[in-house]
mmCIF file of C-alpha atoms in Angstrom:
data_model
loop_
_atom_site.group_PDB
_atom_site.id
_atom_site.type_symbol
_atom_site.label_atom_id
_atom_site.label_comp_id
_atom_site.label_asym_id
_atom_site.label_seq_id
_atom_site.Cartn_x
_atom_site.Cartn_y
_atom_site.Cartn_z
ATOM 1 C CA MET K 57 0.000 0.000 0.000
ATOM 2 C CA TYR K 58 1.226 3.454 -0.872
ATOM 3 C CA ASN K 59 2.441 5.305 2.306
ATOM 4 C CA ALA K 60 1.355 2.402 4.508
ATOM 5 C CA LYS K 61 3.859 3.287 7.232
ATOM 6 C CA TYR K 62 1.941 6.516 7.871
ATOM 7 C CA ILE K 63 -1.583 5.374 7.146
ATOM 8 C CA VAL K 64 -1.717 2.193 9.241
ATOM 9 C CA PRO K 65 -0.481 3.797 12.493
ATOM 10 C CA GLY K 66 -2.817 6.684 11.763
ATOM 11 C CA ILE K 67 -5.791 4.342 11.489
ATOM 12 C CA VAL K 68 -4.753 2.576 14.698
ATOM 13 C CA VAL K 69 -4.484 5.878 16.611
ATOM 14 C CA PHE K 70 -7.832 6.984 15.214
ATOM 15 C CA LEU K 71 -9.540 3.751 16.277
ATOM 16 C CA ILE K 72 -8.073 3.985 19.774
ATOM 17 C CA LEU K 73 -9.286 7.562 20.166
ATOM 18 C CA ALA K 74 -12.688 6.928 18.627
ATOM 19 C CA THR K 75 -13.440 3.974 20.902
ATOM 20 C CA LEU K 76 -11.865 5.621 23.960
ATOM 21 C CA PRO K 77 -15.138 6.415 25.750
ATOM 22 C CA PHE K 78 -16.254 2.802 25.534
ATOM 23 C CA TRP K 79 -13.238 1.010 26.956
ATOM 24 C CA TRP K 80 -12.033 3.820 29.210
ATOM 25 C CA SER K 81 -15.132 3.729 31.336
ATOM 26 C CA SER K 82 -15.152 -0.072 31.587
ATOM 27 C CA ILE K 83 -11.527 -0.171 32.742
ATOM 28 C CA PHE K 84 -10.904 3.006 34.720
ATOM 29 C CA VAL K 85 -14.298 4.175 35.937
ATOM 30 C CA ALA K 86 -16.071 2.442 38.766
ATOM 31 C CA GLY K 87 -19.498 1.074 37.920
ATOM 32 C CA TYR K 88 -22.711 2.908 38.772
ATOM 33 C CA ASP K 89 -23.851 2.209 42.286
ATOM 34 C CA SER K 90 -27.404 3.024 43.243
ATOM 35 C CA PRO K 91 -27.101 5.418 46.155
ATOM 36 C CA GLU K 92 -28.498 4.448 49.533
ATOM 37 C CA LEU K 93 -31.511 6.689 50.053
ATOM 38 C CA ALA K 94 -32.988 7.732 53.354
ATOM 39 C CA LEU K 95 -36.514 6.328 53.338
ATOM 40 C CA PRO K 96 -39.154 7.568 55.722
ATOM 41 C CA ALA K 97 -38.858 5.620 58.942
ATOM 42 C CA ASP K 98 -42.539 5.499 59.797
ATOM 43 C CA LYS K 99 -43.979 4.706 56.350
ATOM 44 C CA ASP K 100 -43.454 1.542 54.345
ATOM 45 C CA GLN K 101 -45.524 2.400 51.291
ATOM 46 C CA CYS K 102 -45.349 5.350 48.902
ATOM 47 C CA ILE K 103 -48.410 6.445 46.915
ATOM 48 C CA GLU K 104 -47.556 3.751 44.377
ATOM 49 C CA SER K 105 -45.079 0.844 44.460
ATOM 50 C CA ALA K 106 -41.409 1.698 44.898
ATOM 51 C CA GLU K 107 -40.503 0.366 41.421
ATOM 52 C CA PHE K 108 -43.203 2.488 39.828
ATOM 53 C CA MET K 109 -42.083 5.574 41.730
ATOM 54 C CA LYS K 110 -38.423 5.019 40.836
ATOM 55 C CA ALA K 111 -39.287 4.841 37.165
ATOM 56 C CA ASN K 112 -42.157 7.317 36.975
ATOM 57 C CA HIS K 113 -41.950 9.921 39.733
ATOM 58 C CA MET K 114 -40.971 12.589 37.227
ATOM 59 C CA GLN K 115 -43.961 11.868 34.996
ATOM 60 C CA ILE K 116 -46.275 11.838 37.995
ATOM 61 C CA LEU K 117 -44.954 15.192 39.201
ATOM 62 C CA ASP K 118 -45.254 16.625 35.702
ATOM 63 C CA GLU K 119 -48.853 15.431 35.372
ATOM 64 C CA TRP K 120 -49.685 16.618 38.864
ATOM 65 C CA ARG K 121 -48.487 20.126 38.217
ATOM 66 C CA ASP K 122 -50.635 20.404 35.107
ATOM 67 C CA GLN K 123 -53.655 18.878 36.796
ATOM 68 C CA VAL K 124 -53.364 21.131 39.844
ATOM 69 C CA VAL K 125 -52.434 24.401 38.189
ATOM 70 C CA ARG K 126 -54.249 24.174 34.882
ATOM 71 C CA ASP K 127 -57.280 21.974 35.606
ATOM 72 C CA GLY K 128 -57.809 22.834 39.253
ATOM 73 C CA GLU K 129 -57.753 19.159 40.224
ATOM 74 C CA ARG K 130 -56.248 18.545 43.624
ATOM 75 C CA LEU K 131 -56.684 14.899 44.589
ATOM 76 C CA TYR K 132 -54.912 11.830 43.249
ATOM 77 C CA THR K 133 -56.461 8.409 43.624
ATOM 78 C CA ALA K 134 -53.701 5.819 43.886
ATOM 79 C CA THR K 135 -53.941 2.322 42.465
ATOM 80 C CA ASP K 136 -54.827 0.989 45.909
ATOM 81 C CA GLY K 137 -57.691 3.475 46.153
ATOM 82 C CA LYS K 138 -56.042 5.772 48.661
ATOM 83 C CA ILE K 139 -56.552 9.481 48.016
ATOM 84 C CA TRP K 140 -53.651 11.907 48.148
ATOM 85 C CA GLU K 141 -53.324 15.640 47.685
ATOM 86 C CA MET K 142 -51.357 16.298 44.511
ATOM 87 C CA SER K 143 -48.556 18.351 46.002
ATOM 88 C CA LEU K 144 -44.802 17.955 45.840
ATOM 89 C CA GLN K 145 -44.298 20.306 48.734
ATOM 90 C CA ASN K 146 -47.076 19.091 51.003
ATOM 91 C CA THR K 147 -47.561 15.425 50.125
ATOM 92 C CA CYS K 148 -44.258 14.070 48.809
ATOM 93 C CA MET K 149 -42.034 16.008 51.168
ATOM 94 C CA ASP K 150 -44.220 15.206 54.162
ATOM 95 C CA CYS K 151 -42.956 11.638 54.087
ATOM 96 C CA HIS K 152 -39.670 12.190 52.282
ATOM 97 C CA SER K 153 -38.672 14.909 54.663
ATOM 98 C CA ASN K 154 -34.951 14.448 54.091
ATOM 99 C CA LYS K 155 -34.337 16.141 50.743
ATOM 100 C CA GLU K 156 -30.518 15.883 50.892
ATOM 101 C CA GLU K 157 -30.537 12.178 51.572
ATOM 102 C CA PHE K 158 -33.439 11.323 49.302
ATOM 103 C CA CYS K 159 -33.887 13.606 46.291
ATOM 104 C CA ASP K 160 -30.429 15.117 46.045
ATOM 105 C CA LYS K 161 -28.456 11.926 46.515
ATOM 106 C CA CYS K 162 -29.943 10.229 43.469
ATOM 107 C CA HIS K 163 -30.134 13.374 41.362
ATOM 108 C CA ASP K 164 -26.490 14.202 42.094
ATOM 109 C CA THR K 165 -25.336 10.690 41.232
ATOM 110 C CA THR K 166 -27.146 10.781 37.912
ATOM 111 C CA SER K 167 -26.266 14.429 37.204
ATOM 112 C CA VAL K 168 -29.892 15.479 37.022
ATOM 113 C CA SER K 169 -30.656 18.922 38.381
ATOM 114 C CA PRO K 170 -34.386 19.614 38.456
ATOM 115 C CA TYR K 171 -35.210 23.167 39.443
ATOM 116 C CA CYS K 172 -38.203 22.276 41.624
ATOM 117 C CA TRP K 173 -36.531 23.709 44.709
ATOM 118 C CA GLU K 174 -36.068 27.178 43.312
ATOM 119 C CA CYS K 175 -39.742 27.702 44.125
ATOM 120 C CA HIS K 176 -40.960 24.740 46.147
ATOM 121 C CA LEU K 177 -39.860 24.735 49.746
ATOM 122 C CA ALA K 178 -37.795 21.872 51.018
ATOM 123 C CA PRO K 179 -39.083 20.502 54.318
ATOM 124 C CA ARG K 180 -38.314 22.672 57.309
ATOM 125 C CA GLY K 181 -36.005 20.104 58.828
ATOM 126 C CA ASN K 182 -33.383 20.706 56.187
ATOM 127 C CA GLU K 183 -33.400 24.476 56.180
ATOM 128 C CA GLN K 184 -31.201 25.059 59.180
ATOM 129 C CA MET W 64 -36.618 -8.096 -14.332
ATOM 130 C CA SER W 65 -36.082 -4.493 -15.090
ATOM 131 C CA LYS W 66 -37.833 -1.834 -13.083
ATOM 132 C CA THR W 67 -39.012 1.404 -14.511
ATOM 133 C CA ARG W 68 -38.951 4.537 -12.424
ATOM 134 C CA ARG W 69 -42.758 4.570 -12.542
ATOM 135 C CA ASP W 70 -42.938 1.062 -10.983
ATOM 136 C CA PHE W 71 -40.471 2.014 -8.280
ATOM 137 C CA LEU W 72 -42.462 5.098 -7.299
ATOM 138 C CA LYS W 73 -45.701 3.107 -7.178
ATOM 139 C CA ILE W 74 -44.205 0.511 -4.811
ATOM 140 C CA ALA W 75 -42.518 3.181 -2.679
ATOM 141 C CA GLY W 76 -45.800 5.064 -2.374
ATOM 142 C CA MET W 77 -47.769 1.966 -1.359
ATOM 143 C CA SER W 78 -45.109 1.008 1.184
ATOM 144 C CA ALA W 79 -45.110 4.471 2.752
ATOM 145 C CA LEU W 80 -48.905 4.362 2.996
ATOM 146 C CA GLY W 81 -48.793 0.919 4.629
ATOM 147 C CA LEU W 82 -46.192 2.041 7.161
ATOM 148 C CA GLY W 83 -48.195 5.116 8.010
ATOM 149 C CA CYS W 84 -51.385 3.109 8.538
ATOM 150 C CA SER W 85 -49.693 0.572 10.790
ATOM 151 C CA ALA W 86 -48.317 3.364 12.977
ATOM 152 C CA LEU W 87 -51.724 5.017 13.426
ATOM 153 C CA PRO W 88 -53.382 2.576 15.859
ATOM 154 C CA ALA W 89 -50.235 2.570 17.989
ATOM 155 C CA ALA W 90 -50.317 6.357 18.263
ATOM 156 C CA ALA W 91 -53.998 6.344 19.125
ATOM 157 C CA ALA W 92 -53.538 3.685 21.797
ATOM 158 C CA ASP W 93 -50.796 5.570 23.662
ATOM 159 C CA PRO W 94 -52.582 6.624 26.855
ATOM 160 C CA GLY W 95 -49.750 8.767 28.189
ATOM 161 C CA HIS W 96 -50.130 11.708 25.852
ATOM 162 C CA ALA W 97 -53.750 11.710 24.853
ATOM 163 C CA PRO W 98 -54.973 15.294 24.433
ATOM 164 C CA ARG W 99 -56.482 16.535 27.675
ATOM 165 C CA LYS W 100 -60.152 17.223 27.805
ATOM 166 C CA ALA W 101 -61.293 20.777 27.277
ATOM 167 C CA ALA W 102 -61.391 22.509 30.644
ATOM 168 C CA GLN W 103 -64.939 21.922 31.773
ATOM 169 C CA GLY W 104 -63.871 21.888 35.405
ATOM 170 C CA PRO W 105 -62.046 19.409 37.568
ATOM 171 C CA ALA W 106 -62.930 15.764 36.964
ATOM 172 C CA PRO W 107 -65.186 14.203 39.605
ATOM 173 C CA GLY W 108 -63.292 12.926 42.608
ATOM 174 C CA THR W 109 -60.349 15.275 42.142
ATOM 175 C CA LEU W 110 -61.520 17.970 44.552
ATOM 176 C CA PRO W 111 -62.061 17.662 48.310
ATOM 177 C CA ASP W 112 -65.720 17.485 49.308
ATOM 178 C CA ASN W 113 -65.552 20.808 51.108
ATOM 179 C CA ALA W 114 -63.995 22.695 48.163
ATOM 180 C CA LEU W 115 -65.675 25.974 47.270
ATOM 181 C CA THR W 116 -66.834 26.086 43.675
ATOM 182 C CA ALA W 117 -68.503 28.688 41.500
ATOM 183 C CA THR W 118 -68.936 29.447 37.842
ATOM 184 C CA HIS W 119 -67.722 33.036 38.156
ATOM 185 C CA TRP W 120 -65.830 34.056 41.261
ATOM 186 C CA ALA W 121 -66.050 37.736 42.081
ATOM 187 C CA MET W 122 -65.116 40.061 44.915
ATOM 188 C CA VAL W 123 -66.982 42.967 46.436
ATOM 189 C CA ILE W 124 -65.051 45.518 48.503
ATOM 190 C CA PHE W 125 -66.996 47.695 50.929
ATOM 191 C CA THR W 126 -64.536 50.590 50.815
ATOM 192 C CA ARG W 127 -66.092 52.382 53.790
ATOM 193 C CA ARG W 128 -65.949 49.367 56.074
ATOM 194 C CA ILE W 129 -62.158 49.525 56.080
ATOM 195 C CA LYS W 130 -61.021 51.208 59.224
ATOM 196 C CA GLY W 131 -57.794 52.958 58.362
ATOM 197 C CA PRO W 132 -54.207 51.998 57.588
ATOM 198 C CA GLU W 133 -53.851 49.199 60.159
ATOM 199 C CA HIS W 134 -56.814 47.436 58.640
ATOM 200 C CA PHE W 135 -55.259 47.732 55.174
ATOM 201 C CA ASP W 136 -51.948 46.389 56.513
ATOM 202 C CA HIS W 137 -53.718 43.495 58.176
ATOM 203 C CA ILE W 138 -55.417 42.499 54.908
ATOM 204 C CA ILE W 139 -52.300 42.964 52.790
ATOM 205 C CA ASN W 140 -50.102 41.048 55.243
ATOM 206 C CA ALA W 141 -52.565 38.179 55.370
ATOM 207 C CA CYS W 142 -52.316 37.757 51.597
ATOM 208 C CA HIS W 143 -48.597 38.402 51.263
ATOM 209 C CA GLN W 144 -47.607 36.140 54.112
ATOM 210 C CA TYR W 145 -49.801 33.295 52.955
ATOM 211 C CA HIS W 146 -48.357 33.408 49.447
ATOM 212 C CA ASN W 147 -44.753 34.090 50.459
ATOM 213 C CA VAL W 148 -44.720 37.416 48.627
ATOM 214 C CA PRO W 149 -41.284 38.984 49.164
ATOM 215 C CA GLU W 150 -40.857 42.453 50.625
ATOM 216 C CA ILE W 151 -38.411 44.057 48.229
ATOM 217 C CA PRO W 152 -37.505 47.670 48.953
ATOM 218 C CA GLY W 153 -37.737 50.135 46.090
ATOM 219 C CA HIS W 154 -40.669 50.764 43.792
ATOM 220 C CA LYS W 155 -39.166 49.198 40.672
ATOM 221 C CA ASP W 156 -38.511 45.728 42.053
ATOM 222 C CA GLU W 157 -41.582 45.644 44.277
ATOM 223 C CA ILE W 158 -43.792 42.531 44.251
ATOM 224 C CA LYS W 159 -47.419 43.035 45.166
ATOM 225 C CA TRP W 160 -50.566 40.947 45.035
ATOM 226 C CA ILE W 161 -52.796 43.373 46.870
ATOM 227 C CA TRP W 162 -52.017 47.014 47.599
ATOM 228 C CA THR W 163 -53.642 50.430 48.044
ATOM 229 C CA ASP W 164 -53.879 53.643 46.070
ATOM 230 C CA SER W 165 -55.883 56.865 45.983
ATOM 231 C CA PHE W 166 -59.306 57.352 44.375
ATOM 232 C CA ASN W 167 -57.943 59.217 41.352
ATOM 233 C CA HIS W 168 -55.388 56.508 40.621
ATOM 234 C CA THR W 169 -57.820 53.691 41.255
ATOM 235 C CA PHE W 170 -60.677 55.110 39.214
ATOM 236 C CA PRO W 171 -59.090 57.477 36.671
ATOM 237 C CA GLU W 172 -62.262 57.449 34.599
ATOM 238 C CA LYS W 173 -64.280 58.721 37.548
ATOM 239 C CA GLU W 174 -61.952 61.637 38.142
ATOM 240 C CA THR W 175 -63.605 64.913 38.962
ATOM 241 C CA HIS W 176 -62.361 68.363 39.892
ATOM 242 C CA PHE W 177 -64.127 68.624 43.206
ATOM 243 C CA LEU W 178 -64.123 65.156 44.697
ATOM 244 C CA ALA W 179 -65.859 64.604 48.031
ATOM 245 C CA GLN W 180 -63.243 65.224 50.661
ATOM 246 C CA ASP W 181 -63.490 61.849 52.354
ATOM 247 C CA LEU W 182 -62.994 60.055 49.017
ATOM 248 C CA GLU W 183 -60.060 62.336 48.266
ATOM 249 C CA MET W 184 -58.390 61.215 51.498
ATOM 250 C CA MET W 185 -59.408 57.567 51.258
ATOM 251 C CA ASP W 186 -57.296 54.715 49.977
ATOM 252 C CA PHE W 187 -58.659 51.766 48.011
ATOM 253 C CA LEU W 188 -57.595 48.158 47.939
ATOM 254 C CA LEU W 189 -56.316 47.036 44.567
ATOM 255 C CA LEU W 190 -55.709 43.524 43.331
ATOM 256 C CA CYS W 191 -55.921 41.502 40.144
ATOM 257 C CA ASN W 192 -59.412 42.037 38.749
ATOM 258 C CA HIS W 193 -59.732 38.549 37.254
ATOM 259 C CA CYS W 194 -61.352 40.106 34.202
ATOM 260 C CA GLU W 195 -63.921 38.276 32.144
ATOM 261 C CA ASN W 196 -61.989 39.398 29.096
ATOM 262 C CA PRO W 197 -58.404 39.396 30.340
ATOM 263 C CA PRO W 198 -55.902 41.125 28.048
ATOM 264 C CA CYS W 199 -52.984 39.432 29.846
ATOM 265 C CA VAL W 200 -54.239 36.034 28.730
ATOM 266 C CA ARG W 201 -54.624 37.178 25.152
ATOM 267 C CA VAL W 202 -51.014 38.327 24.861
ATOM 268 C CA CYS W 203 -49.233 35.544 26.772
ATOM 269 C CA PRO W 204 -47.185 33.625 24.201
ATOM 270 C CA THR W 205 -46.815 30.480 26.310
ATOM 271 C CA LYS W 206 -50.294 30.455 27.877
ATOM 272 C CA ALA W 207 -48.570 30.639 31.247
ATOM 273 C CA THR W 208 -51.353 32.952 32.305
ATOM 274 C CA PHE W 209 -54.774 31.621 31.477
ATOM 275 C CA GLN W 210 -58.372 31.858 32.531
ATOM 276 C CA ARG W 211 -59.990 28.854 34.146
ATOM 277 C CA ASP W 212 -63.107 28.141 32.098
ATOM 278 C CA HIS W 213 -64.960 26.618 35.006
ATOM 279 C CA ASP W 214 -64.742 29.520 37.459
ATOM 280 C CA GLY W 215 -63.247 32.506 35.647
ATOM 281 C CA ILE W 216 -60.127 32.847 37.782
ATOM 282 C CA VAL W 217 -57.148 34.220 35.852
ATOM 283 C CA ILE W 218 -54.188 32.243 37.039
ATOM 284 C CA MET W 219 -50.418 32.066 36.514
ATOM 285 C CA ASP W 220 -48.679 28.798 35.720
ATOM 286 C CA MET W 221 -45.231 29.627 37.085
ATOM 287 C CA HIS W 222 -43.797 26.523 35.456
ATOM 288 C CA ARG W 223 -44.501 27.956 32.021
ATOM 289 C CA CYS W 224 -43.767 31.654 32.474
ATOM 290 C CA ILE W 225 -40.786 32.747 30.398
ATOM 291 C CA GLY W 226 -40.718 36.238 31.863
ATOM 292 C CA CYS W 227 -41.435 38.133 28.645
ATOM 293 C CA ARG W 228 -43.703 40.523 30.573
ATOM 294 C CA PHE W 229 -46.169 40.985 27.704
ATOM 295 C CA CYS W 230 -48.901 40.396 30.284
ATOM 296 C CA MET W 231 -47.595 43.241 32.419
ATOM 297 C CA ALA W 232 -47.737 45.553 29.428
ATOM 298 C CA ALA W 233 -51.247 44.359 28.607
ATOM 299 C CA CYS W 234 -52.710 44.608 32.111
ATOM 300 C CA PRO W 235 -54.364 48.017 32.481
ATOM 301 C CA TYR W 236 -54.453 47.646 36.260
ATOM 302 C CA GLY W 237 -50.764 47.154 37.017
ATOM 303 C CA ALA W 238 -51.720 44.024 38.889
ATOM 304 C CA ARG W 239 -48.677 42.032 37.845
ATOM 305 C CA SER W 240 -45.187 42.054 39.303
ATOM 306 C CA PHE W 241 -41.972 40.736 37.850
ATOM 307 C CA ASN W 242 -39.308 38.951 39.851
ATOM 308 C CA PHE W 243 -36.183 40.818 38.790
ATOM 309 C CA ALA W 244 -34.172 39.011 41.456
ATOM 310 C CA ASN W 245 -34.466 35.768 43.344
ATOM 311 C CA PRO W 246 -37.252 36.569 45.829
ATOM 312 C CA ARG W 247 -36.184 34.078 48.526
ATOM 313 C CA PRO W 248 -33.695 36.368 50.325
ATOM 314 C CA TYR W 249 -36.460 38.960 50.711
ATOM 315 C CA ILE W 250 -38.820 36.620 52.523
ATOM 316 C CA ASP W 251 -38.401 36.316 56.251
ATOM 317 C CA GLY W 252 -37.426 32.666 56.731
ATOM 318 C CA ALA W 253 -39.448 32.422 59.925
ATOM 319 C CA LYS W 254 -42.560 33.636 58.107
ATOM 320 C CA LEU W 255 -42.281 31.295 55.109
ATOM 321 C CA ASN W 256 -45.565 29.497 54.633
ATOM 322 C CA PRO W 257 -44.758 25.851 53.918
ATOM 323 C CA ASP W 258 -48.157 25.336 52.269
ATOM 324 C CA TYR W 259 -47.381 27.574 49.308
ATOM 325 C CA PRO W 260 -44.284 27.767 47.117
ATOM 326 C CA THR W 261 -42.187 30.860 46.495
ATOM 327 C CA ARG W 262 -41.283 32.047 43.025
ATOM 328 C CA MET W 263 -38.026 32.104 41.089
ATOM 329 C CA ARG W 264 -36.188 34.891 39.312
ATOM 330 C CA GLY W 265 -37.649 35.805 35.930
ATOM 331 C CA VAL W 266 -41.333 35.017 36.373
ATOM 332 C CA VAL W 267 -44.377 37.268 36.625
ATOM 333 C CA GLU W 268 -46.721 36.828 39.557
ATOM 334 C CA LYS W 269 -50.037 38.195 40.773
ATOM 335 C CA CYS W 270 -53.085 37.513 42.890
ATOM 336 C CA ASN W 271 -54.763 34.179 42.100
ATOM 337 C CA PHE W 272 -58.008 34.729 44.048
ATOM 338 C CA CYS W 273 -56.585 32.107 46.465
ATOM 339 C CA ALA W 274 -57.480 29.277 44.097
ATOM 340 C CA GLU W 275 -55.517 26.899 46.348
ATOM 341 C CA ARG W 276 -57.490 27.961 49.426
ATOM 342 C CA LEU W 277 -60.847 27.662 47.646
ATOM 343 C CA ALA W 278 -59.948 24.068 46.807
ATOM 344 C CA LYS W 279 -59.526 23.416 50.526
ATOM 345 C CA GLY W 280 -62.852 25.030 51.372
ATOM 346 C CA GLN W 281 -61.346 28.262 52.679
ATOM 347 C CA MET W 282 -62.183 31.822 51.669
ATOM 348 C CA PRO W 283 -59.390 33.968 50.205
ATOM 349 C CA ALA W 284 -56.874 35.132 52.805
ATOM 350 C CA CYS W 285 -57.706 38.831 52.303
ATOM 351 C CA VAL W 286 -61.443 38.222 52.653
ATOM 352 C CA GLU W 287 -60.869 36.294 55.868
ATOM 353 C CA ALA W 288 -58.655 39.071 57.243
ATOM 354 C CA SER W 289 -60.988 41.880 56.171
ATOM 355 C CA GLU W 290 -63.571 41.171 58.891
ATOM 356 C CA GLY W 291 -66.535 41.750 56.627
ATOM 357 C CA ALA W 292 -65.120 44.547 54.492
ATOM 358 C CA MET W 293 -64.652 42.206 51.547
ATOM 359 C CA LEU W 294 -67.080 39.651 50.155
ATOM 360 C CA PHE W 295 -66.307 36.793 47.846
ATOM 361 C CA GLY W 296 -68.769 34.643 45.979
ATOM 362 C CA ASP W 297 -70.355 33.418 42.783
ATOM 363 C CA LEU W 298 -71.451 36.201 40.459
ATOM 364 C CA ASP W 299 -73.606 33.783 38.473
ATOM 365 C CA ASP W 300 -75.626 32.809 41.527
ATOM 366 C CA PRO W 301 -78.388 35.396 42.180
ATOM 367 C CA ASN W 302 -78.578 34.309 45.816
ATOM 368 C CA SER W 303 -74.890 34.675 46.560
ATOM 369 C CA GLU W 304 -73.529 37.188 49.055
ATOM 370 C CA VAL W 305 -71.841 39.223 46.342
ATOM 371 C CA ARG W 306 -74.964 39.491 44.214
ATOM 372 C CA LYS W 307 -76.971 40.510 47.262
ATOM 373 C CA ALA W 308 -74.424 43.209 48.103
ATOM 374 C CA LEU W 309 -74.400 44.457 44.511
ATOM 375 C CA ARG W 310 -78.188 44.492 44.409
ATOM 376 C CA GLU W 311 -78.412 46.648 47.504
ATOM 377 C CA ASN W 312 -75.517 49.051 46.977
ATOM 378 C CA PHE W 313 -74.143 51.334 44.299
ATOM 379 C CA SER W 314 -70.924 49.839 43.014
ATOM 380 C CA ILE W 315 -68.217 50.778 40.519
ATOM 381 C CA ARG W 316 -65.448 48.858 38.816
ATOM 382 C CA ARG W 317 -62.040 49.976 37.595
ATOM 383 C CA LYS W 318 -61.560 51.242 34.023
ATOM 384 C CA THR W 319 -64.741 49.699 32.663
ATOM 385 C CA THR W 320 -64.468 51.512 29.327
ATOM 386 C CA LEU W 321 -61.576 49.240 28.390
ATOM 387 C CA GLY W 322 -64.021 46.359 28.102
ATOM 388 C CA THR W 323 -62.058 43.960 30.262
ATOM 389 C CA GLN W 324 -65.060 43.364 32.561
ATOM 390 C CA PRO W 325 -63.337 43.233 35.966
ATOM 391 C CA SER W 326 -64.709 40.846 38.580
ATOM 392 C CA VAL W 327 -63.798 43.108 41.507
ATOM 393 C CA TYR W 328 -66.565 45.508 42.531
ATOM 394 C CA TYR W 329 -66.153 48.520 44.814
ATOM 395 C CA ILE W 330 -69.031 49.732 46.924
ATOM 396 C CA ILE W 331 -68.251 53.380 47.534
#
């Protein structure tokens, strides 16, 4: 091949660089560990199952805010028939009163920064 | 077998049609993003039993039942503390949901050269008029401010406000305030009401006729604090307190010639 002594090393360097993100993380970066979250001590059941909440809490909160603000609907009937007020600040944070150890821990680990707390008040316990 | 361009286009067209048709039922079956119903009021079972409902909320202010500046302060504080309205010094950055002004500023259309002396000296409570024909709603590009079809309250959706302030320019009553800075440092931490959120920098805010209190079965905070000087009720109900008060007293509204049809009535 014409100029093979330049082209072949060039291709090798290119391949190494192009695939760098894939093998670098598997060799040098520790795997993702689910953070240990502080769960409410006195409650063993959220409004829905824990798996559902892990996967869907953001959709629920998004739907809630539209239902409350735009449709004037205030109550959520859970799958088990229990009725809850649709409120991040007054329902969710009543049980999950430890924002740092619950919300923030997971959001920080996954580099998600929702701006809920610019308006909504974190529970009193964490303010001081 | 040779293919002509005409054949190829025929087959491509039929295939595209088939693909489109097969995708249709899937899109229709997706429950997550079905278009919401037109706002004909909250669905049954989504409001507490004791919630106050009406088809047109309105307020009547008995201006002469207000007993001086302390009474005004009491009413204004009740609203501002409940809704975590910040106290920002300086007129430009001020945030207000309910405030006072003189007769000539409140009712510029009713201005006269020789106003009765007591009216000249009197202050009037001002708040968002929750117009039947709200100009703020018409100009809002994101529909962050909107009128609830089922009870006529003009409300702000803080999640959607982009802070363009068209609504402030459109409101003829100056009822809207803009958060030029983060309001949190201007709210006394000890007085923060945990039931209601604060706002963030860059959004417009205003009185919401205490929509969140009505849903809990409570009267608006200002009405509760006014000790009878303010009435709140359903304008569409001929037997309501507000209609009774309007039937028995002479009342005026602010800037009626603009055609916005305010829902706040002043009994002079």
